[in-house]
C-alpha atoms as one frame of an Amber mdcrd trajectory, in Angstrom:
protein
 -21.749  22.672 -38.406 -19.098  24.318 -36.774 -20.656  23.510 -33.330 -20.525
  19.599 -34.640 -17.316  20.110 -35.407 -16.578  21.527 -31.856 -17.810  18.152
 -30.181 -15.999  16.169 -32.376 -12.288  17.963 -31.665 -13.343  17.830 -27.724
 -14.375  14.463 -27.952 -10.850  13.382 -29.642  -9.131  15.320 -26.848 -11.308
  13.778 -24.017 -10.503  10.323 -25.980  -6.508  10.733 -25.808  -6.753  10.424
 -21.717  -7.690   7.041 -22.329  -5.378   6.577 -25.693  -2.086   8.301 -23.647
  -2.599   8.991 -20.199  -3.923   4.955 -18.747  -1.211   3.986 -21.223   1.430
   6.418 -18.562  -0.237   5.366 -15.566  -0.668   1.186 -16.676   3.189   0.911
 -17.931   4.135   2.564 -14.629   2.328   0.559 -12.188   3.833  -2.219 -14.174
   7.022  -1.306 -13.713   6.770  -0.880  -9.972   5.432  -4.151  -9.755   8.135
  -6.299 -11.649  11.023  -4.635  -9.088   8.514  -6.249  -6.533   7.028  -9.668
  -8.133  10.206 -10.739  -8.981  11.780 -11.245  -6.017   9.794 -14.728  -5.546
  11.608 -15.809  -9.001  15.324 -14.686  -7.312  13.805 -16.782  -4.454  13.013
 -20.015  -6.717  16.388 -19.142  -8.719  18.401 -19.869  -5.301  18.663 -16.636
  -4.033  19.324 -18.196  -0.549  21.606 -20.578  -1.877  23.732 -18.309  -3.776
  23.843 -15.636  -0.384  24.252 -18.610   1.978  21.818 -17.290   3.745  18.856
 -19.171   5.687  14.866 -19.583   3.871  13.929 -17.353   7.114  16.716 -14.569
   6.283  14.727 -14.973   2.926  11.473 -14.303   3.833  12.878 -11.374   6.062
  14.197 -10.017   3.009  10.608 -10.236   1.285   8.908  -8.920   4.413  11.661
  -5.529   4.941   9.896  -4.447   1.248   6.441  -4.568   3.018   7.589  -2.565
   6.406   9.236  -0.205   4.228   6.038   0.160   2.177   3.384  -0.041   4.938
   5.379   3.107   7.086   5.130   5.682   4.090   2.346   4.972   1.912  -0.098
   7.607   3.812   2.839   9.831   4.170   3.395   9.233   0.373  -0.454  10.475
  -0.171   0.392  13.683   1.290   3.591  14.245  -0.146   2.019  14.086  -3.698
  -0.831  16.301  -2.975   2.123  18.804  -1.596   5.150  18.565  -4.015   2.724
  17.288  -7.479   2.191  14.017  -8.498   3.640  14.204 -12.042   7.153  15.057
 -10.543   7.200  13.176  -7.434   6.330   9.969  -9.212   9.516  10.522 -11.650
  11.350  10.648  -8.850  10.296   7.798  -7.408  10.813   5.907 -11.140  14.437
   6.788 -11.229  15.138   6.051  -7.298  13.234   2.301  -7.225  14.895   1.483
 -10.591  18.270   2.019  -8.822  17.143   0.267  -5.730  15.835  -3.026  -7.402
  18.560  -3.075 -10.117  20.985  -3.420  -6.724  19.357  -6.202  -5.414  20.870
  -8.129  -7.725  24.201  -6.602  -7.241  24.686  -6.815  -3.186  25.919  -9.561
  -1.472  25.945  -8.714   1.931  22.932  -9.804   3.651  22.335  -6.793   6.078
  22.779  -4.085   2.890  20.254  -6.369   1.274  17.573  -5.901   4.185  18.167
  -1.928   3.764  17.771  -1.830   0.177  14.479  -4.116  -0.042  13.069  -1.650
   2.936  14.161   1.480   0.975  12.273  -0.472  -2.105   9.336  -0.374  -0.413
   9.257   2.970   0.659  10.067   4.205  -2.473   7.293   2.403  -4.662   4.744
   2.579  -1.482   3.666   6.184  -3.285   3.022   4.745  -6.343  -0.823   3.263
  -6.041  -1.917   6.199  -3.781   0.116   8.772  -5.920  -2.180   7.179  -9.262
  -5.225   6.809  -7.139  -5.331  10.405  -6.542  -4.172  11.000 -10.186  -6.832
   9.058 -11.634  -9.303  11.416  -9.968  -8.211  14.386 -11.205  -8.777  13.024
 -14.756 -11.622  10.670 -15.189 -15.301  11.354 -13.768 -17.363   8.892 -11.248
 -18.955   7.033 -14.132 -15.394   6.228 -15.926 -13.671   5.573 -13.127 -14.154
   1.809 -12.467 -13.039   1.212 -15.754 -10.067   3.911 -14.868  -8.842   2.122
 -11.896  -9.131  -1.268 -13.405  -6.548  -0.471 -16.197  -3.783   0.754 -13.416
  -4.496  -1.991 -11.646  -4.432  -4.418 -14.387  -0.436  -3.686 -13.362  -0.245
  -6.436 -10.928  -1.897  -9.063 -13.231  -0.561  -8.381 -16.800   2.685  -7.561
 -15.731   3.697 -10.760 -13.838   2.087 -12.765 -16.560   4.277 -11.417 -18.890
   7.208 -11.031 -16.281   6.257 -14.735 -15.430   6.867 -15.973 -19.016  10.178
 -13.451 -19.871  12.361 -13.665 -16.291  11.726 -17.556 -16.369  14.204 -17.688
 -19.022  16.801 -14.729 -18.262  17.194 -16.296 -15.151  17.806 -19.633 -17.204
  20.381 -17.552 -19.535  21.645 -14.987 -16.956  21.543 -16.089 -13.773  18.963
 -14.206 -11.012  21.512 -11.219 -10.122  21.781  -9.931 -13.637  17.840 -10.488
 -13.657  16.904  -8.055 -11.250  19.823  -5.416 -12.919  18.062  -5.693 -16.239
  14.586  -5.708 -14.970  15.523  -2.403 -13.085  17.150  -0.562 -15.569  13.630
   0.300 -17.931  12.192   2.680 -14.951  14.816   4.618 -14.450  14.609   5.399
 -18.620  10.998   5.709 -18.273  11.138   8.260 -15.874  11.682  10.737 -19.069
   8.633   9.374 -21.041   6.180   9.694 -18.011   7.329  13.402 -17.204   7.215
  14.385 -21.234   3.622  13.361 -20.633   2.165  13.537 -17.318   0.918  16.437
 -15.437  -1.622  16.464 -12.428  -4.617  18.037 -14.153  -6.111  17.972 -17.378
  -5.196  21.966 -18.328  -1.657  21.309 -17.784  -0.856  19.351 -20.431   0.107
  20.142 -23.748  -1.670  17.250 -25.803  -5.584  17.836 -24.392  -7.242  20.794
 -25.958  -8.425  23.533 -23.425 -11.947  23.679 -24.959 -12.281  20.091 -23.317
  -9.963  20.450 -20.480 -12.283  23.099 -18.927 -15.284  21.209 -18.753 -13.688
  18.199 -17.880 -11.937  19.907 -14.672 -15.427  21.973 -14.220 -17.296  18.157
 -14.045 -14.702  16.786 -11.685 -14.689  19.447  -9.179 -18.649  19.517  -9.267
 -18.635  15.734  -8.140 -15.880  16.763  -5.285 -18.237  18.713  -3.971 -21.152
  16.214  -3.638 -18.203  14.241  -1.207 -18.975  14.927   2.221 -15.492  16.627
   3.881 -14.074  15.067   6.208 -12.410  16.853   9.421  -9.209  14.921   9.337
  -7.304  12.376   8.868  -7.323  10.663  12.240 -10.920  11.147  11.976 -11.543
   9.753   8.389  -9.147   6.804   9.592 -11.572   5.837  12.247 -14.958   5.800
  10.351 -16.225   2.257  10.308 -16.503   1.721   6.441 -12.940   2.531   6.391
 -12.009   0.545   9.296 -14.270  -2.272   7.335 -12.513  -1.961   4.128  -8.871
  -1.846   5.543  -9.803  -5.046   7.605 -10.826  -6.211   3.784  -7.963  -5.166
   1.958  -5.662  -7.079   4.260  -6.691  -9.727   4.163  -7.105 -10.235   0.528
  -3.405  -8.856   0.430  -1.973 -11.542   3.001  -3.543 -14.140   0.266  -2.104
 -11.753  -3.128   1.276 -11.630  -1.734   2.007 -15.044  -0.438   0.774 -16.290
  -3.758   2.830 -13.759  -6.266   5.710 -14.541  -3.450   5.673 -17.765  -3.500
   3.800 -19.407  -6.858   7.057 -19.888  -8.561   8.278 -22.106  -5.776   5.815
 -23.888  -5.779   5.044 -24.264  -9.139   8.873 -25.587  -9.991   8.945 -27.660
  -6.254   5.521 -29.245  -7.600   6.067 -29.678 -11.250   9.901 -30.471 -11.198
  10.163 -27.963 -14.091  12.980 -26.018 -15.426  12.893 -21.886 -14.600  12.051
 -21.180 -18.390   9.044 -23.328 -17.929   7.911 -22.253 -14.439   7.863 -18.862
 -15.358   5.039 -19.781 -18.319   2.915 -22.056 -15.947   3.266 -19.098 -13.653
   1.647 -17.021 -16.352  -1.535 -18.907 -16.501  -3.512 -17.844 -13.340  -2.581
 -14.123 -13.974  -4.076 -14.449 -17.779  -7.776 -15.480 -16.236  -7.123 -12.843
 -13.685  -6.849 -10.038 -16.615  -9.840 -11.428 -18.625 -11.918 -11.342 -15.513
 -10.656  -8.060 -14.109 -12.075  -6.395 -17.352 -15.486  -7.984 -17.502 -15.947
  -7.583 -13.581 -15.001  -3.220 -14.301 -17.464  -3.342 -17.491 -20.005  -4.693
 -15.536 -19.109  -2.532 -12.469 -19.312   1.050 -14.190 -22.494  -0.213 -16.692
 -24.389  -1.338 -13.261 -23.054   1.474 -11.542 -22.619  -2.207  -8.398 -19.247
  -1.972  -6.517 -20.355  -3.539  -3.258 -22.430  -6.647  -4.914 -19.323  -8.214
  -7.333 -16.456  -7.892  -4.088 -17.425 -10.145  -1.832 -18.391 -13.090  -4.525
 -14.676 -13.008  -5.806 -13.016 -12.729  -2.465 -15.013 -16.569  -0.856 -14.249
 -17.998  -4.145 -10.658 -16.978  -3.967 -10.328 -17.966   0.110 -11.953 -21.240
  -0.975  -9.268 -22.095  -3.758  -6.327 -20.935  -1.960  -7.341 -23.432   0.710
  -7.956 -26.090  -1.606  -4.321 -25.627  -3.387  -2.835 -26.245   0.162  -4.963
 -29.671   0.494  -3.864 -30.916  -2.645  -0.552 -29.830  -2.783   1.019 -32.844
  -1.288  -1.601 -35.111  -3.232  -2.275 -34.210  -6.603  -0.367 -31.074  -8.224
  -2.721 -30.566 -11.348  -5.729 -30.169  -8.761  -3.415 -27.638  -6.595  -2.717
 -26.123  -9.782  -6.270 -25.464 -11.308  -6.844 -24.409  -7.465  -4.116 -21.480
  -7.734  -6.033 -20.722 -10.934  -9.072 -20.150  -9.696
């Protein structure tokens, strides 16, 4: 009985990394990618028009987040494994929430170009940062399902970001948008540290009877990873140089269309910015429902390679479809972004 009763205490404890850690990790993400998705609603708002500046001077403005982001996010991996992830990531809540929140607050074009690069820097920590965070906490056969919820992020949080900065742009103009869609990371930097710690034994709400053999289980699996040499070295394998290859590419098609689907949603549909931002929602609401079944499937089957490449041709195949019909037929261009 008292063995029973054991389980059942460990299993509650193993249960609250799911119940208050994901929660930490998901609401974070999030709020890393609103000071970034939102930019293509300041854009659609008349960001240009308001700055006089050019639609190139725009884009340049979009693309300085990306430089910024793409210099430092292997730095950024080594950084947390050096200074803690817990800390360096509330750090890095406090500084981006200051960094987008001015965005909306400079007017001079060439502080605007050294803010969005600083931007990127500073959030280009954050999916590495959880990566490595996520493996400290949840074993090989949760970890599909792990990943999926931080990564759910990027779709939930610009469908609801899609829906809610529609209409503060509508009541508050874009510059006071991006000050009041900063402001909520810099005050969640104190929830995430109250609650976050790198490993399972260091914090105070997971019983030590569970964190042990949890931590025990983890570095077990670590050491059924073959080690690699270094970096340079692990950098130059061919699956990695394969997946890279993979991953940007299917970022070139992410970003142009979270950059740029409120444009042309509101170009398309003649809509006001209240109503954009909900038809903006829609393609990020089938992306959540299928993100979940596709990680169910994923950890039950124990598939990764099978259920990527499927997506990814559909995906290529739609995106070129909603540039044929976007002169033509908007509904079909629509249902194409959709897909």
């Amino acid at each position: 009985m008292k063995r029973e009763s054991t389980n059942t205490m460990e299993h509650g404890s193993l249960r609250k990394r799911w119940l208050l850690l994901l929660p930490a990790v998901f609401i974070t993400y999030s709020l890393a990618y609103v000071d970034r998705a939102n930019f293509g609603f300041g854009a659609a708002a008349g960001l240009a028009a308001t700055l006089h500046i050019t639609g190139n001077q725009t884009s340049l403005l979009s693309a300085m987040f990306f430089l910024g982001y793409f210099l430092f996010q292997l730095p950024g991996v080594m950084l947390a494994k050096k200074c803690g992830i817990a800390r360096l990531v509330f750090m890095l809540l406090i500084v981006w929430g200051v960094l987008a929140s001015l965005t909306g607050i400079l007017h001079q074009f060439w502080m605007l170009v050294v803010d969005r690069l600083l931007l990127g820097v500073a959030e280009s920590f954050i999916f590495p940062a959880m990566l490595f965070l996520l493996t400290n906490w949840f074993t090989r056969a949760e970890r599909s399902r792990a990943n999926t919820i931080l990564m759910l992020g990027n779709p939930v949080t610009v469908l609801w970001m899609s829906v809610i900065t529609g209409y503060v742009i509508q009541s508050f103009g874009w510059q006071e948008t991006f000050v009041i869609e900063g402001a909520p990371a810099i005050l969640w930097a104190v929830v995430w540290i109250a609650l976050v710690r790198d490993r399972p034994s260091e914090v105070w709400w997971m019983d030590p009877r569970a964190a042990g053999p949890l931590e025990d289980a983890l570095t077990h699996e670590q050491l059924s990873v073959t080690p690699v040499g270094a970096v340079r070295k692990a950098l130059l394998r061919g699956d990695v140089l394969l997946l890279s290859a993979q991953y940007f590419l299917w970022s070139v098609g992410v970003y142009g269309f979270i950059l740029w689907l409120p444009t042309i949603v509101q170009q398309g549909s003649a809509l006001s910015m209240g109503r954009t931002g909900v038809l903006s929602a829609i393609p990020y609401f089938a992306a959540v429902l299928l993100m979940l079944l596709v990680s169910y499937i994923s950890d039950k089957t124990q598939r990764r390679v099978a259920l990527v490449w499927p997506f990814l041709l559909v995906s290529g195949i739609a995106m070129l479809g909603s540039f044929v019909f976007a002169e033509r037929n908007f509904t079909l261009a629509f249902i194409c972004l959709v897909v």
